[in-house]
């Protein structure tokens, strides 16, 4: 063999050895940090929100970094429950302090909001700590601009974008409904109850525990952000324990008009109230006069709760069994003891999600059932 040919052969052998060495190293790394990503998007013309759930299929992690590349012209504008940055088409999401630990089989969830112009395809090249997600992403829900109408036998629901009596559900919410425990998870549970229903044969049952981490919700995967300009919502609720003095929430909606901080329906001082996560404003104000203009949520029977949110101006109305609750009305003109505090923020709410469940900021517990849920751009009745 000539000297030049010997050098060439030596180089080939070395390169092959290095490549083999690299392969041996990379395989266990990918196996140790395997993951699955659920990327669910609510889309409207020019904008979107995405809920991202990371499931660790490898060894326990203390700190994680999720990365993907957008194939369209998407641009992330804000995020919650993770630190998210975008460089050209590459997006990197890094844990925050409280969700850094990701045990084997554990999950972490975060959300983001963004814009797009020409296209908004779902990303597919997820990596965690620079290793591919072996589980891959689940199919992405990408709604069109026009809300999907689902025919149903539930009353007053035939033209609603969201219409559910939970009749298509099994023991645990799935499909159009997913169990979520924002921020931390405890003893709260969300199940489908075949023994209690307002109509049909099933309902959503929530067993909510005391203290914040024992909260639990069933969240719709449908496109709430597309509904408008007035969002009309209706649901039947039954619960076992009178509303407490402490602050609780039963219905939460990420508000795209307020950095996706939650807009909440719940209670305080024994009466129904609205609450904003961003500034803790309440409707009505928590004065004796304000609370007196609201009403308790009856116990031990089905009650119809309806509300209307105008996304173009500060206007909200709330009804219980088709009777308007005067203390839960916003009309754009500040009213002492009712909505003066609420109107300090001038931007109208823009619901982007819908979650039904229980969240206590003290030690209060309750068992609740939800049935015949509808959200529409058109008025709904009980």
Coordinates of C-alpha atoms in Angstrom, one line a residue:
X1 CA 0.0 0.0 0.0
X2 CA 1.4 3.4 -0.9
X3 CA 2.0 6.0 1.8
X4 CA -0.9 8.4 0.7
X5 CA -3.3 5.5 0.4
X6 CA -2.3 4.3 3.9
X7 CA -2.9 7.8 5.3
X8 CA -6.4 7.8 3.7
X9 CA -7.3 4.4 5.0
X10 CA -6.2 5.4 8.5
X11 CA -8.3 8.5 8.4
X12 CA -11.4 6.5 7.3
X13 CA -10.8 4.0 10.1
X14 CA -10.5 6.9 12.7
X15 CA -13.6 8.6 11.4
X16 CA -15.6 5.4 11.6
X17 CA -14.3 4.8 15.2
X18 CA -15.3 8.3 16.2
X19 CA -18.7 7.9 14.7
X20 CA -19.2 4.6 16.5
X21 CA -18.1 6.2 19.7
X22 CA -20.6 9.0 19.3
X23 CA -23.4 6.6 18.6
X24 CA -22.6 4.6 21.8
X25 CA -22.7 7.7 23.9
X26 CA -25.9 9.2 22.3
X27 CA -28.2 6.2 22.7
X28 CA -28.3 6.1 26.5
X29 CA -28.6 9.9 26.7
X30 CA -31.7 9.8 24.5
X31 CA -33.2 6.8 26.4
X32 CA -32.5 8.5 29.8
X33 CA -34.3 11.7 28.7
X34 CA -37.1 10.3 26.5
X35 CA -40.2 12.4 26.6
X36 CA -43.7 12.9 25.1
X37 CA -45.1 16.3 24.3
X38 CA -48.8 17.3 23.9
X39 CA -49.0 20.6 22.1
X40 CA -52.6 21.8 21.9
X41 CA -53.3 25.1 20.2
X42 CA -56.3 27.5 20.1
X43 CA -56.0 29.5 17.0
X44 CA -57.7 32.6 15.5
X45 CA -56.7 34.8 12.6
X46 CA -53.3 36.2 13.3
X47 CA -52.9 34.8 16.8
X48 CA -52.9 31.7 19.0
X49 CA -52.4 30.2 22.4
X50 CA -50.8 26.8 23.0
X51 CA -50.9 24.6 26.0
X52 CA -47.8 22.4 26.2
X53 CA -47.6 19.2 28.4
X54 CA -44.2 17.5 28.8
X55 CA -44.2 13.9 30.1
X56 CA -40.9 12.5 31.2
X57 CA -40.4 8.9 29.9
X58 CA -36.8 8.6 31.1
X59 CA -35.0 8.9 34.4
X60 CA -35.9 11.7 36.9
X61 CA -34.8 15.2 35.9
X62 CA -33.9 18.1 38.1
X63 CA -34.3 20.9 35.6
X64 CA -35.5 20.6 32.0
X65 CA -35.3 22.5 28.8
X66 CA -37.8 21.9 26.0
X67 CA -36.9 23.0 22.5
X68 CA -38.7 23.0 19.1
X69 CA -38.7 24.7 15.8
X70 CA -41.6 26.5 14.1
X71 CA -42.2 25.7 10.4
X72 CA -44.4 28.7 9.9
X73 CA -44.0 32.4 10.8
X74 CA -45.1 32.0 14.4
X75 CA -43.7 34.4 17.0
X76 CA -44.1 33.8 20.8
X77 CA -45.2 37.0 22.6
X78 CA -45.8 35.8 26.2
X79 CA -45.8 32.6 28.3
X80 CA -46.7 31.3 31.7
X81 CA -45.4 28.5 34.0
X82 CA -42.1 28.4 32.0
X83 CA -39.4 30.8 30.8
X84 CA -39.8 30.9 27.0
X85 CA -37.5 32.5 24.5
X86 CA -37.5 32.5 20.7
X87 CA -34.5 32.9 18.4
X88 CA -35.5 33.0 14.7
X89 CA -37.7 29.9 14.4
X90 CA -36.3 28.0 17.4
X91 CA -38.2 28.2 20.7
X92 CA -36.7 27.2 24.1
X93 CA -38.8 26.7 27.2
X94 CA -37.0 26.3 30.5
X95 CA -38.6 25.3 33.8
X96 CA -39.4 27.7 36.6
X97 CA -38.3 27.0 40.1
X98 CA -41.4 25.2 41.3
X99 CA -41.7 22.8 38.3
X100 CA -38.0 22.0 37.8
X101 CA -38.3 18.4 39.3
X102 CA -39.7 16.0 36.7
X103 CA -39.7 12.4 38.0
X104 CA -40.1 9.4 35.7
X105 CA -43.7 9.4 34.4
X106 CA -44.1 13.0 35.8
X107 CA -45.5 15.9 33.8
X108 CA -45.0 19.6 33.5
X109 CA -47.4 22.0 31.8
X110 CA -47.0 25.5 30.6
X111 CA -48.7 27.8 28.1
X112 CA -47.8 30.5 25.6
X113 CA -49.4 33.1 23.4
X114 CA -48.2 34.1 19.9
X115 CA -48.9 35.6 16.5
X116 CA -48.8 34.2 13.0
X117 CA -49.5 35.6 9.5
X118 CA -49.1 33.0 6.7
X119 CA -49.2 29.7 8.5
X120 CA -49.4 28.1 12.0
X121 CA -48.4 24.4 11.7
X122 CA -47.7 22.4 14.8
X123 CA -44.1 21.8 15.7
X124 CA -42.9 18.2 15.6
X125 CA -39.1 18.2 16.5
X126 CA -39.3 18.5 20.3
X127 CA -36.2 17.8 22.4
X128 CA -35.8 17.8 26.1
X129 CA -32.3 18.7 27.4
X130 CA -31.2 18.3 23.7
X131 CA -32.3 14.7 23.4
X132 CA -35.2 13.8 21.1
X133 CA -38.6 13.2 22.6
X134 CA -39.0 9.5 21.8
X135 CA -42.7 9.5 22.5
X136 CA -43.2 12.3 20.0
X137 CA -46.1 14.8 20.0
X138 CA -49.7 13.8 20.1
X139 CA -52.0 15.1 17.4
X140 CA -52.5 18.8 17.7
X141 CA -55.9 20.4 17.9
X142 CA -55.8 23.3 15.4
X143 CA -59.2 25.0 15.1
X144 CA -60.2 27.1 12.1
X145 CA -61.4 30.6 12.5
X146 CA -65.0 29.6 12.4
X147 CA -66.0 27.7 15.6
X148 CA -66.9 24.0 15.0
X149 CA -70.5 23.2 15.6
X150 CA -71.1 19.8 17.2
X151 CA -74.7 18.4 16.9
X152 CA -75.9 17.2 20.3
X153 CA -79.0 16.2 22.1
X154 CA -78.3 18.5 25.0
X155 CA -80.9 21.2 25.5
X156 CA -80.2 24.7 24.0
X157 CA -76.9 23.6 22.5
X158 CA -77.4 22.8 18.8
X159 CA -75.4 25.8 17.5
X160 CA -72.9 26.2 20.3
X161 CA -69.1 25.9 19.7
X162 CA -68.9 23.9 22.9
X163 CA -71.7 21.7 23.9
X164 CA -71.2 18.8 26.3
X165 CA -73.3 16.6 28.5
X166 CA -70.3 14.3 29.1
X167 CA -72.3 11.4 27.6
X168 CA -69.3 10.4 25.3
X169 CA -66.9 10.3 28.3
X170 CA -65.7 7.2 30.2
X171 CA -64.4 7.1 33.8
X172 CA -61.8 9.9 33.3
X173 CA -62.3 13.1 31.2
X174 CA -60.6 12.6 27.8
X175 CA -61.0 13.8 24.2
X176 CA -62.7 17.2 24.4
X177 CA -61.9 17.4 28.1
X178 CA -58.6 16.9 29.9
X179 CA -57.8 16.8 33.6
X180 CA -55.5 19.6 34.6
X181 CA -53.9 20.7 37.8
X182 CA -52.2 24.0 37.1
X183 CA -49.0 24.7 39.1
X184 CA -49.1 21.7 41.5
X185 CA -51.1 18.5 42.0
X186 CA -52.6 17.0 45.2
X187 CA -55.7 15.1 46.2
X188 CA -58.3 16.7 44.0
X189 CA -60.0 14.4 41.4
X190 CA -62.0 14.9 38.3
X191 CA -64.1 11.9 37.1
X192 CA -67.2 11.0 35.0
X193 CA -70.1 10.1 37.3
X194 CA -72.6 7.6 35.8
X195 CA -74.9 7.9 38.8
X196 CA -75.6 11.6 39.0
X197 CA -76.7 13.8 36.0
X198 CA -78.9 16.8 35.2
X199 CA -79.9 15.2 31.9
X200 CA -78.8 12.1 30.2
X201 CA -76.8 9.5 32.2
X202 CA -73.5 11.2 33.1
X203 CA -71.9 14.3 34.6
X204 CA -68.5 15.6 35.4
X205 CA -67.7 15.1 39.1
X206 CA -65.1 17.2 40.9
X207 CA -63.8 16.3 44.4
X208 CA -61.9 19.4 45.4
X209 CA -59.6 19.4 48.4
X210 CA -58.6 22.1 50.8
X211 CA -55.4 24.1 50.2
X212 CA -54.3 25.4 46.8
X213 CA -52.4 22.3 45.6
X214 CA -55.5 20.1 46.0
X215 CA -57.2 21.9 43.2
X216 CA -58.3 20.1 40.0
X217 CA -60.1 21.0 36.8
X218 CA -61.4 19.5 33.6
X219 CA -60.3 21.8 30.7
X220 CA -61.9 21.8 27.3
X221 CA -59.7 21.3 24.3
X222 CA -62.0 23.3 22.1
X223 CA -61.3 26.8 20.8
X224 CA -62.8 29.2 23.3
X225 CA -60.7 32.1 22.0
X226 CA -62.6 32.1 18.7
X227 CA -66.0 32.7 20.3
X228 CA -67.3 36.2 20.3
X229 CA -67.6 39.1 20.2
X230 CA -69.8 38.2 23.1
X231 CA -69.0 34.9 24.9
X232 CA -72.2 33.3 26.2
X233 CA -71.7 30.4 28.6
X234 CA -74.2 28.1 30.4
X235 CA -73.8 25.1 32.7
X236 CA -75.7 23.2 35.3
X237 CA -73.9 22.9 38.7
X238 CA -74.7 20.8 41.8
X239 CA -72.6 20.9 44.9
X240 CA -72.6 19.6 48.5
X241 CA -71.2 22.3 50.7
X242 CA -72.2 25.9 51.1
X243 CA -69.8 28.5 49.7
X244 CA -67.3 29.4 52.4
X245 CA -66.1 32.6 53.9
X246 CA -62.8 32.0 52.3
X247 CA -61.9 32.6 48.6
X248 CA -62.6 29.7 46.2
X249 CA -62.9 29.3 42.4
X250 CA -65.0 26.9 40.4
X251 CA -64.6 28.1 36.8
X252 CA -61.4 29.5 35.4
X253 CA -60.6 31.0 32.0
X254 CA -57.2 32.1 30.7
X255 CA -57.8 35.8 29.8
X256 CA -55.9 36.6 26.5
X257 CA -56.6 40.2 27.2
X258 CA -54.7 40.1 30.5
X259 CA -51.6 38.1 29.7
X260 CA -53.5 34.8 30.0
X261 CA -53.9 35.3 33.7
X262 CA -57.0 33.6 35.0
X263 CA -60.5 35.1 35.0
X264 CA -62.4 33.2 37.7
X265 CA -66.0 32.4 38.8
X266 CA -66.1 31.3 42.5
X267 CA -67.1 32.6 45.9
X268 CA -66.1 34.5 48.9
X269 CA -68.0 35.5 52.1
X270 CA -70.6 32.9 51.3
X271 CA -71.7 34.4 47.9
X272 CA -70.9 34.1 44.2
X273 CA -68.1 36.4 42.9
X274 CA -65.9 37.0 39.9
X275 CA -62.1 37.4 40.5
X276 CA -59.1 38.4 38.4
X277 CA -55.8 36.6 39.0
X278 CA -53.7 39.6 37.8
X279 CA -54.8 42.1 40.5
X280 CA -57.2 40.1 42.7
X281 CA -60.1 42.5 41.8
X282 CA -63.5 41.1 42.7
X283 CA -67.0 41.5 41.5
X284 CA -68.8 42.5 43.6
X285 CA -66.4 44.3 45.9
X286 CA -66.1 42.5 49.2
X287 CA -68.0 45.1 51.2
X288 CA -71.2 44.0 53.1
X289 CA -73.3 46.0 50.7
X290 CA -71.5 44.5 47.7
X291 CA -71.8 40.9 49.0
X292 CA -75.5 41.4 49.7
X293 CA -76.0 42.2 46.0
X294 CA -74.7 38.7 45.1
X295 CA -76.2 35.4 46.1
X296 CA -75.2 32.0 47.6
X297 CA -75.0 29.0 45.3
X298 CA -77.8 26.6 46.4
X299 CA -76.7 23.3 47.8
X300 CA -78.1 19.8 47.0
X301 CA -79.9 20.6 43.8
X302 CA -79.0 21.4 40.1
X303 CA -78.7 25.1 39.4
X304 CA -78.3 26.8 36.0
X305 CA -75.4 29.3 35.9
X306 CA -75.2 31.6 32.9
X307 CA -72.8 34.5 32.1
X308 CA -72.1 36.8 29.2
X309 CA -68.7 38.5 28.5
X310 CA -68.4 41.2 25.9
X311 CA -64.8 41.0 24.5
X312 CA -65.1 44.4 22.9
X313 CA -66.0 46.5 25.9
X314 CA -66.3 46.2 29.7
X315 CA -69.6 44.5 29.9
X316 CA -70.5 41.3 31.9
X317 CA -73.8 39.8 33.1
X318 CA -74.4 36.8 35.3
X319 CA -77.6 34.8 35.8
X320 CA -78.6 32.0 38.3
X321 CA -81.6 30.0 37.2
X322 CA -82.2 32.7 34.6
X323 CA -82.4 35.5 37.3
X324 CA -79.7 38.1 36.9
X325 CA -77.5 38.6 39.9
X326 CA -77.2 42.4 40.3
X327 CA -73.9 42.3 42.2
X328 CA -72.3 40.4 39.3
X329 CA -73.0 43.0 36.5
X330 CA -70.5 45.2 34.8
X331 CA -71.9 48.0 32.6
X332 CA -68.9 50.2 32.0
X333 CA -70.0 52.8 34.6
X334 CA -68.4 52.4 38.0
X335 CA -70.9 51.5 40.7
X336 CA -69.8 51.7 44.4
X337 CA -69.7 48.3 46.2
X338 CA -70.1 46.5 42.8
X339 CA -67.7 47.1 39.9
X340 CA -65.6 50.2 40.8
X341 CA -62.6 48.0 41.6
X342 CA -63.3 45.8 38.5
X343 CA -63.3 48.8 36.1
X344 CA -59.8 50.0 37.2
X345 CA -58.6 47.8 34.3
X346 CA -60.1 49.2 31.1
X347 CA -59.3 46.3 28.7
X348 CA -62.2 43.9 28.2
X349 CA -61.7 40.2 29.1
X350 CA -61.0 37.7 26.3
X351 CA -61.5 34.1 27.5
X352 CA -59.1 31.7 25.8
X353 CA -59.8 28.5 27.8
X354 CA -62.6 27.0 29.9
X355 CA -61.9 24.9 33.0
X356 CA -64.5 23.4 35.4
X357 CA -63.4 22.3 38.8
X358 CA -62.4 23.5 42.3
X359 CA -59.6 25.6 43.7
X360 CA -59.4 26.7 47.4
X361 CA -57.0 29.3 48.6
X362 CA -57.7 28.2 52.2
X363 CA -58.7 24.8 53.7
X364 CA -62.2 24.6 52.1
X365 CA -63.4 21.4 50.4
X366 CA -66.4 20.6 48.2
X367 CA -67.8 18.0 45.8
X368 CA -69.4 19.4 42.6
X369 CA -71.0 18.1 39.5
X370 CA -71.2 19.9 36.1
X371 CA -73.5 19.0 33.3
X372 CA -75.0 20.4 30.0
X373 CA -72.2 22.8 29.4
X374 CA -72.4 25.2 26.5
X375 CA -70.3 28.1 25.2
X376 CA -71.5 30.1 22.2
X377 CA -71.4 33.4 20.3
X378 CA -75.2 33.4 20.5
X379 CA -77.4 33.8 23.7
X380 CA -78.1 30.6 25.6
X381 CA -81.0 29.7 27.9
X382 CA -81.3 27.3 30.8

